[in-house]
DNA sequence: TATTGTTATACTCTATAACTATA
DNA sequence: TATAGTTATAGAGTATAACAATA
């Protein structure tokens, strides 16, 4: 492989890709493992999608890349728990509109708070310079992840 | 959510924790979604553990925080696929020693290559400065994740 | 008696196929 | 006939409880 950069070896594309991927995956893994969420991962994803805007089960299934029956079941569990509200679509009798209940909003906030607390506890001991690096990296990564 | 951090020193701990966590989780999510792994996540974890050193099912269950019966099942599937080798422990008849087969080693490498390719394609278009930020961030994050 | 590992059984999440209701 | 959603059924992964083999 060609390392054409005058910069350190750590900026080789392949090395950086591997290091960065591992770093992100390990952080994510520990966040999930140690913040003991109140809802399952697939339920959390649905709540987060409904926080953006009300959606139909079909839309959620497409976004989350699961089958309609799976989403039907996931939604049913969230409705059962009082986190999601079902409403008939006034213009199309086949569809249902799903949205978050106040309890759903609270649950989402609570989960994020716990996750953030874990992350905050990890970076609390870092230097100002290190935090600045991470702040800049966050911006870049969020942009890259959104592309 | 809460972006805005043009004044580095005033970047709050909570804001950084949230941005950084979201960034890592979104990157991880996309890596998993789009590199279409050959084995399931829990199987990959076990292969990676066995790459470090041969282990018993009990050790794997403790490390991966699943029950012994679950690990028993996971291991059986990997043995069935020819990725893991079972061997009797010569000093303790109750135990079995699990290790990777050559095919298991190849599979692990292949999965990592695919994941890295996705990540590399994402950072290919970044500037030298941005890559340097990510390289420094990787070091910090890997250290933090390992604590 | 304690430990390792498996089998028995049940619950959850996933999928495909078939069904109902509406457009 | 096509679409939205659910129900029927089956296949994995996980768990707890009970069992077998060994220490």
GROMACS .gro file of C-alpha atoms (C1' of nucleotides) in nm:
model
  340
    1UNK     CA    1   0.000   0.000   0.000
    2UNK     CA    2   0.112   0.355  -0.067
    3UNK     CA    3   0.161   0.582   0.227
    4UNK     CA    4   0.205   0.910   0.048
    5UNK     CA    5   0.149   1.136   0.343
    6UNK     CA    6   0.424   1.333   0.509
    7UNK     CA    7   0.209   1.303   0.819
    8UNK     CA    8   0.252   1.028   1.083
    9UNK     CA    9   0.183   0.667   1.000
   10UNK     CA   10  -0.134   0.684   1.204
   11UNK     CA   11  -0.296   0.887   0.929
   12UNK     CA   12  -0.268   0.605   0.677
   13UNK     CA   13  -0.621   0.558   0.554
   14UNK     CA   14  -0.642   0.187   0.631
   15UNK     CA   15  -0.493   0.222   0.977
   16UNK     CA   16  -0.711   0.517   1.061
   17UNK     CA   17  -1.022   0.341   0.936
   18UNK     CA   18  -0.949   0.040   1.153
   19UNK     CA   19  -0.859   0.237   1.465
   20UNK     CA   20  -1.155   0.468   1.432
   21UNK     CA   21  -1.403   0.191   1.365
   22UNK     CA   22  -1.277  -0.010   1.661
   23UNK     CA   23  -1.287   0.295   1.886
   24UNK     CA   24  -1.645   0.378   1.793
   25UNK     CA   25  -1.764   0.020   1.822
   26UNK     CA   26  -1.602  -0.032   2.161
   27UNK     CA   27  -1.745   0.288   2.299
   28UNK     CA   28  -2.090   0.194   2.169
   29UNK     CA   29  -2.065  -0.152   2.309
   30UNK     CA   30  -1.977  -0.026   2.654
   31UNK     CA   31  -2.249   0.237   2.649
   32UNK     CA   32  -2.506  -0.030   2.570
   33UNK     CA   33  -2.366  -0.282   2.814
   34UNK     CA   34  -2.328  -0.055   3.110
   35UNK     CA   35  -2.612   0.191   3.101
   36UNK     CA   36  -2.873  -0.086   3.139
   37UNK     CA   37  -3.151   0.053   2.925
   38UNK     CA   38  -3.515   0.032   3.023
   39UNK     CA   39  -3.623  -0.075   2.675
   40UNK     CA   40  -3.464  -0.309   2.421
   41UNK     CA   41  -3.246  -0.163   2.143
   42UNK     CA   42  -3.505  -0.210   1.870
   43UNK     CA   43  -3.767  -0.044   2.089
   44UNK     CA   44  -3.538   0.248   2.158
   45UNK     CA   45  -3.484   0.300   1.784
   46UNK     CA   46  -3.856   0.318   1.725
   47UNK     CA   47  -3.910   0.566   2.007
   48UNK     CA   48  -3.634   0.784   1.866
   49UNK     CA   49  -3.792   0.778   1.519
   50UNK     CA   50  -4.131   0.873   1.657
   51UNK     CA   51  -3.975   1.157   1.849
   52UNK     CA   52  -3.879   1.318   1.519
   53UNK     CA   53  -4.232   1.298   1.383
   54UNK     CA   54  -4.540   1.072   1.395
   55UNK     CA   55  -4.511   0.785   1.149
   56UNK     CA   56  -4.698   0.481   1.022
   57UNK     CA   57  -4.587   0.124   1.099
   58UNK     CA   58  -4.487   0.080   0.736
   59UNK     CA   59  -4.257   0.383   0.750
   60UNK     CA   60  -4.097   0.256   1.067
   61UNK     CA   61  -4.045  -0.089   0.916
   62UNK     CA   62  -3.874   0.063   0.612
   63UNK     CA   63  -3.653   0.292   0.820
   64UNK     CA   64  -3.550   0.021   1.066
   65UNK     CA   65  -3.520  -0.239   0.792
   66UNK     CA   66  -3.736  -0.500   0.957
   67UNK     CA   67  -4.045  -0.673   0.817
   68UNK     CA   68  -4.390  -0.519   0.870
   69UNK     CA   69  -4.497  -0.804   1.101
   70UNK     CA   70  -4.190  -0.749   1.319
   71UNK     CA   71  -4.260  -0.380   1.343
   72UNK     CA   72  -4.623  -0.457   1.416
   73UNK     CA   73  -4.512  -0.659   1.714
   74UNK     CA   74  -4.259  -0.405   1.836
   75UNK     CA   75  -4.516  -0.127   1.815
   76UNK     CA   76  -4.776  -0.337   1.995
   77UNK     CA   77  -4.536  -0.386   2.286
   78UNK     CA   78  -4.466  -0.012   2.307
   79UNK     CA   79  -4.837   0.070   2.296
   80UNK     CA   80  -4.895  -0.191   2.565
   81UNK     CA   81  -4.636  -0.017   2.782
   82UNK     CA   82  -4.798   0.320   2.727
   83UNK     CA   83  -4.501   0.469   2.542
   84UNK     CA   84  -4.661   0.496   2.199
   85UNK     CA   85  -5.008   0.612   2.093
   86UNK     CA   86  -5.206   0.466   1.803
   87UNK     CA   87  -5.445   0.687   1.606
   88UNK     CA   88  -5.651   0.624   1.294
   89UNK     CA   89  -5.551   0.820   0.987
   90UNK     CA   90  -5.857   1.036   0.903
   91UNK     CA   91  -5.775   1.039   0.531
   92UNK     CA   92  -5.685   0.672   0.480
   93UNK     CA   93  -5.867   0.408   0.677
   94UNK     CA   94  -5.592   0.152   0.617
   95UNK     CA   95  -5.324   0.346   0.798
   96UNK     CA   96  -5.253   0.418   1.161
   97UNK     CA   97  -5.052   0.710   1.290
   98UNK     CA   98  -4.807   0.635   1.570
   99UNK     CA   99  -4.670   0.897   1.806
  100UNK     CA  100  -4.499   0.919   2.143
  101UNK     CA  101  -4.700   0.955   2.461
  102UNK     CA  102  -4.567   1.191   2.732
  103UNK     CA  103  -4.443   0.878   2.907
  104UNK     CA  104  -4.264   0.778   2.587
  105UNK     CA  105  -4.093   1.115   2.573
  106UNK     CA  106  -3.986   1.082   2.935
  107UNK     CA  107  -3.855   0.731   2.878
  108UNK     CA  108  -3.645   0.844   2.583
  109UNK     CA  109  -3.498   1.130   2.783
  110UNK     CA  110  -3.422   0.900   3.072
  111UNK     CA  111  -3.238   0.650   2.854
  112UNK     CA  112  -3.030   0.923   2.694
  113UNK     CA  113  -2.949   1.072   3.030
  114UNK     CA  114  -2.816   0.739   3.154
  115UNK     CA  115  -2.610   0.684   2.844
  116UNK     CA  116  -2.469   1.034   2.859
  117UNK     CA  117  -2.379   0.990   3.222
  118UNK     CA  118  -2.166   0.691   3.137
  119UNK     CA  119  -1.993   0.879   2.858
  120UNK     CA  120  -1.943   1.188   3.073
  121UNK     CA  121  -1.786   0.985   3.349
  122UNK     CA  122  -1.535   0.854   3.098
  123UNK     CA  123  -1.422   1.189   2.960
  124UNK     CA  124  -1.430   1.374   3.289
  125UNK     CA  125  -1.067   1.296   3.357
  126UNK     CA  126  -0.937   1.408   3.020
  127UNK     CA  127  -0.735   1.722   2.961
  128UNK     CA  128  -0.880   2.030   2.795
  129UNK     CA  129  -0.679   1.955   2.483
  130UNK     CA  130  -0.808   1.601   2.463
  131UNK     CA  131  -1.165   1.720   2.505
  132UNK     CA  132  -1.115   1.967   2.223
  133UNK     CA  133  -0.993   1.689   1.998
  134UNK     CA  134  -1.298   1.482   2.085
  135UNK     CA  135  -1.531   1.776   2.030
  136UNK     CA  136  -1.389   1.832   1.682
  137UNK     CA  137  -1.396   1.458   1.612
  138UNK     CA  138  -1.763   1.445   1.714
  139UNK     CA  139  -1.854   1.705   1.456
  140UNK     CA  140  -1.666   1.521   1.183
  141UNK     CA  141  -1.806   1.183   1.275
  142UNK     CA  142  -2.164   1.302   1.296
  143UNK     CA  143  -2.126   1.456   0.953
  144UNK     CA  144  -1.967   1.139   0.813
  145UNK     CA  145  -2.230   0.914   0.972
  146UNK     CA  146  -2.506   1.123   0.825
  147UNK     CA  147  -2.384   1.110   0.466
  148UNK     CA  148  -2.866   1.747   1.942
  149UNK     CA  149  -2.693   2.024   2.127
  150UNK     CA  150  -2.417   2.119   1.891
  151UNK     CA  151  -2.252   2.456   1.889
  152UNK     CA  152  -1.912   2.462   2.044
  153UNK     CA  153  -1.719   2.734   1.869
  154UNK     CA  154  -1.569   2.837   2.199
  155UNK     CA  155  -1.364   2.528   2.283
  156UNK     CA  156  -1.294   2.601   2.647
  157UNK     CA  157  -1.661   2.652   2.725
  158UNK     CA  158  -1.764   2.324   2.570
  159UNK     CA  159  -1.962   2.166   2.847
  160UNK     CA  160  -1.894   1.816   2.961
  161UNK     CA  161  -2.256   1.716   2.908
  162UNK     CA  162  -2.267   1.848   2.554
  163UNK     CA  163  -1.946   1.677   2.459
  164UNK     CA  164  -2.058   1.350   2.617
  165UNK     CA  165  -2.381   1.358   2.422
  166UNK     CA  166  -2.227   1.450   2.087
  167UNK     CA  167  -1.947   1.201   2.122
  168UNK     CA  168  -2.175   0.918   2.227
  169UNK     CA  169  -2.414   0.985   1.941
  170UNK     CA  170  -2.128   1.003   1.694
  171UNK     CA  171  -1.982   0.670   1.807
  172UNK     CA  172  -2.319   0.497   1.814
  173UNK     CA  173  -2.422   0.621   1.471
  174UNK     CA  174  -2.092   0.516   1.317
  175UNK     CA  175  -2.123   0.173   1.478
  176UNK     CA  176  -2.478   0.135   1.365
  177UNK     CA  177  -2.392   0.212   1.006
  178UNK     CA  178  -2.090  -0.017   1.008
  179UNK     CA  179  -2.308  -0.303   1.126
  180UNK     CA  180  -2.595  -0.221   0.894
  181UNK     CA  181  -2.398  -0.176   0.577
  182UNK     CA  182  -2.112  -0.422   0.589
  183UNK     CA  183  -2.351  -0.719   0.593
  184UNK     CA  184  -2.155  -0.957   0.810
  185UNK     CA  185  -2.130  -1.328   0.741
  186UNK     CA  186  -2.193  -1.422   1.104
  187UNK     CA  187  -2.427  -1.276   1.365
  188UNK     CA  188  -2.291  -1.019   1.615
  189UNK     CA  189  -2.279  -1.260   1.908
  190UNK     CA  190  -2.096  -1.513   1.694
  191UNK     CA  191  -1.845  -1.254   1.584
  192UNK     CA  192  -1.773  -1.164   1.946
  193UNK     CA  193  -1.699  -1.525   2.030
  194UNK     CA  194  -1.469  -1.567   1.731
  195UNK     CA  195  -1.280  -1.253   1.832
  196UNK     CA  196  -1.238  -1.384   2.188
  197UNK     CA  197  -1.108  -1.715   2.065
  198UNK     CA  198  -0.865  -1.538   1.838
  199UNK     CA  199  -0.691  -1.397   2.145
  200UNK     CA  200  -0.651  -1.739   2.307
  201UNK     CA  201  -0.833  -2.072   2.334
  202UNK     CA  202  -1.101  -2.065   2.604
  203UNK     CA  203  -1.365  -2.280   2.770
  204UNK     CA  204  -1.740  -2.222   2.718
  205UNK     CA  205  -1.765  -2.099   3.075
  206UNK     CA  206  -1.499  -1.834   3.018
  207UNK     CA  207  -1.675  -1.717   2.703
  208UNK     CA  208  -2.010  -1.700   2.882
  209UNK     CA  209  -1.860  -1.485   3.157
  210UNK     CA  210  -1.681  -1.255   2.915
  211UNK     CA  211  -1.982  -1.209   2.689
  212UNK     CA  212  -2.221  -1.192   2.983
  213UNK     CA  213  -2.461  -1.455   2.857
  214UNK     CA  214  -2.578  -1.770   3.033
  215UNK     CA  215  -2.382  -2.095   2.993
  216UNK     CA  216  -2.668  -2.256   2.797
  217UNK     CA  217  -2.674  -1.966   2.553
  218UNK     CA  218  -2.303  -1.987   2.499
  219UNK     CA  219  -2.334  -2.362   2.460
  220UNK     CA  220  -2.574  -2.303   2.175
  221UNK     CA  221  -2.365  -2.030   2.012
  222UNK     CA  222  -2.053  -2.245   2.026
  223UNK     CA  223  -2.238  -2.543   1.882
  224UNK     CA  224  -2.343  -2.335   1.582
  225UNK     CA  225  -1.986  -2.218   1.523
  226UNK     CA  226  -1.852  -2.573   1.550
  227UNK     CA  227  -2.122  -2.684   1.310
  228UNK     CA  228  -2.005  -2.422   1.061
  229UNK     CA  229  -1.645  -2.533   1.096
  230UNK     CA  230  -1.525  -2.204   1.247
  231UNK     CA  231  -1.449  -2.334   1.597
  232UNK     CA  232  -1.278  -2.651   1.714
  233UNK     CA  233  -1.372  -2.845   2.029
  234UNK     CA  234  -1.106  -3.035   2.220
  235UNK     CA  235  -1.115  -3.220   2.551
  236UNK     CA  236  -0.912  -3.071   2.833
  237UNK     CA  237  -0.650  -3.338   2.920
  238UNK     CA  238  -0.625  -3.225   3.283
  239UNK     CA  239  -0.996  -3.174   3.360
  240UNK     CA  240  -1.252  -3.404   3.206
  241UNK     CA  241  -1.536  -3.163   3.270
  242UNK     CA  242  -1.397  -2.892   3.048
  243UNK     CA  243  -1.364  -2.842   2.676
  244UNK     CA  244  -1.113  -2.619   2.506
  245UNK     CA  245  -1.242  -2.409   2.219
  246UNK     CA  246  -1.021  -2.258   1.952
  247UNK     CA  247  -1.048  -2.111   1.602
  248UNK     CA  248  -1.010  -2.329   1.296
  249UNK     CA  249  -0.816  -2.186   0.997
  250UNK     CA  250  -1.157  -2.119   0.843
  251UNK     CA  251  -1.256  -1.931   1.159
  252UNK     CA  252  -0.945  -1.714   1.131
  253UNK     CA  253  -1.023  -1.640   0.767
  254UNK     CA  254  -1.382  -1.553   0.847
  255UNK     CA  255  -1.277  -1.310   1.116
  256UNK     CA  256  -1.032  -1.137   0.884
  257UNK     CA  257  -1.291  -1.116   0.611
  258UNK     CA  258  -1.548  -0.953   0.837
  259UNK     CA  259  -1.297  -0.697   0.959
  260UNK     CA  260  -1.187  -0.619   0.607
  261UNK     CA  261  -1.546  -0.545   0.505
  262UNK     CA  262  -1.607  -0.326   0.803
  263UNK     CA  263  -1.285  -0.135   0.751
  264UNK     CA  264  -1.369  -0.082   0.387
  265UNK     CA  265  -1.690   0.091   0.480
  266UNK     CA  266  -1.513   0.312   0.731
  267UNK     CA  267  -1.231   0.391   0.488
  268UNK     CA  268  -1.476   0.493   0.218
  269UNK     CA  269  -1.626   0.739   0.462
  270UNK     CA  270  -1.304   0.914   0.562
  271UNK     CA  271  -1.146   0.906   0.219
  272UNK     CA  272  -1.289   1.244   0.131
  273UNK     CA  273  -1.175   1.420   0.447
  274UNK     CA  274  -0.894   1.672   0.464
  275UNK     CA  275  -0.555   1.593   0.614
  276UNK     CA  276  -0.640   1.806   0.915
  277UNK     CA  277  -0.966   1.625   0.975
  278UNK     CA  278  -0.794   1.290   0.950
  279UNK     CA  279  -0.538   1.399   1.204
  280UNK     CA  280  -0.815   1.497   1.442
  281UNK     CA  281  -0.977   1.157   1.397
  282UNK     CA  282  -0.645   0.979   1.444
  283UNK     CA  283  -0.589   1.157   1.775
  284UNK     CA  284  -0.948   1.096   1.876
  285UNK     CA  285  -0.911   0.726   1.803
  286UNK     CA  286  -0.622   0.699   2.044
  287UNK     CA  287  -0.813   0.877   2.317
  288UNK     CA  288  -1.130   0.678   2.263
  289UNK     CA  289  -0.956   0.343   2.256
  290UNK     CA  290  -0.786   0.433   2.583
  291UNK     CA  291  -1.114   0.550   2.737
  292UNK     CA  292  -1.305   0.244   2.616
  293UNK     CA  293  -1.044   0.017   2.766
  294UNK     CA  294  -1.053   0.165   3.114
  295DT     C1'  295  -2.051  -3.123   4.768
  296DA     C1'  296  -1.894  -2.800   4.397
  297DT     C1'  297  -1.805  -2.717   3.910
  298DT     C1'  298  -1.852  -2.775   3.395
  299DG     C1'  299  -2.144  -2.836   3.043
  300DT     C1'  300  -2.569  -2.988   2.833
  301DT     C1'  301  -3.066  -3.074   2.777
  302DA     C1'  302  -3.564  -2.928   2.870
  303DT     C1'  303  -3.866  -2.564   2.838
  304DA     C1'  304  -4.032  -2.102   2.770
  305DC     C1'  305  -4.017  -1.616   2.607
  306DT     C1'  306  -3.871  -1.268   2.268
  307DC     C1'  307  -3.745  -1.095   1.809
  308DT     C1'  308  -3.715  -1.211   1.352
  309DA     C1'  309  -3.901  -1.377   0.905
  310DT     C1'  310  -4.239  -1.547   0.524
  311DA     C1'  311  -4.710  -1.656   0.398
  312DA     C1'  312  -5.182  -1.585   0.436
  313DC     C1'  313  -5.571  -1.308   0.580
  314DT     C1'  314  -5.869  -0.864   0.656
  315DA     C1'  315  -5.992  -0.405   0.551
  316DT     C1'  316  -5.957  -0.009   0.269
  317DA     C1'  317  -5.829   0.251  -0.170
  318DT     C1'  318  -5.607  -0.515  -0.814
  319DA     C1'  319  -5.292  -0.281  -0.492
  320DT     C1'  320  -5.172  -0.128  -0.029
  321DA     C1'  321  -5.156  -0.113   0.506
  322DG     C1'  322  -5.163  -0.384   0.876
  323DT     C1'  323  -5.234  -0.800   1.137
  324DT     C1'  324  -5.242  -1.290   1.244
  325DA     C1'  325  -5.039  -1.770   1.181
  326DT     C1'  326  -4.641  -2.019   1.202
  327DA     C1'  327  -4.160  -2.119   1.225
  328DG     C1'  328  -3.657  -2.032   1.319
  329DA     C1'  329  -3.293  -1.829   1.611
  330DG     C1'  330  -3.107  -1.637   2.058
  331DT     C1'  331  -3.172  -1.583   2.533
  332DA     C1'  332  -3.302  -1.727   3.002
  333DT     C1'  333  -3.391  -2.039   3.422
  334DA     C1'  334  -3.427  -2.504   3.600
  335DA     C1'  335  -3.290  -2.965   3.601
  336DC     C1'  336  -2.965  -3.317   3.472
  337DA     C1'  337  -2.507  -3.578   3.379
  338DA     C1'  338  -2.020  -3.618   3.434
  339DT     C1'  339  -1.608  -3.502   3.674
  340DA     C1'  340  -1.328  -3.289   4.061
   0.00000   0.00000   0.00000
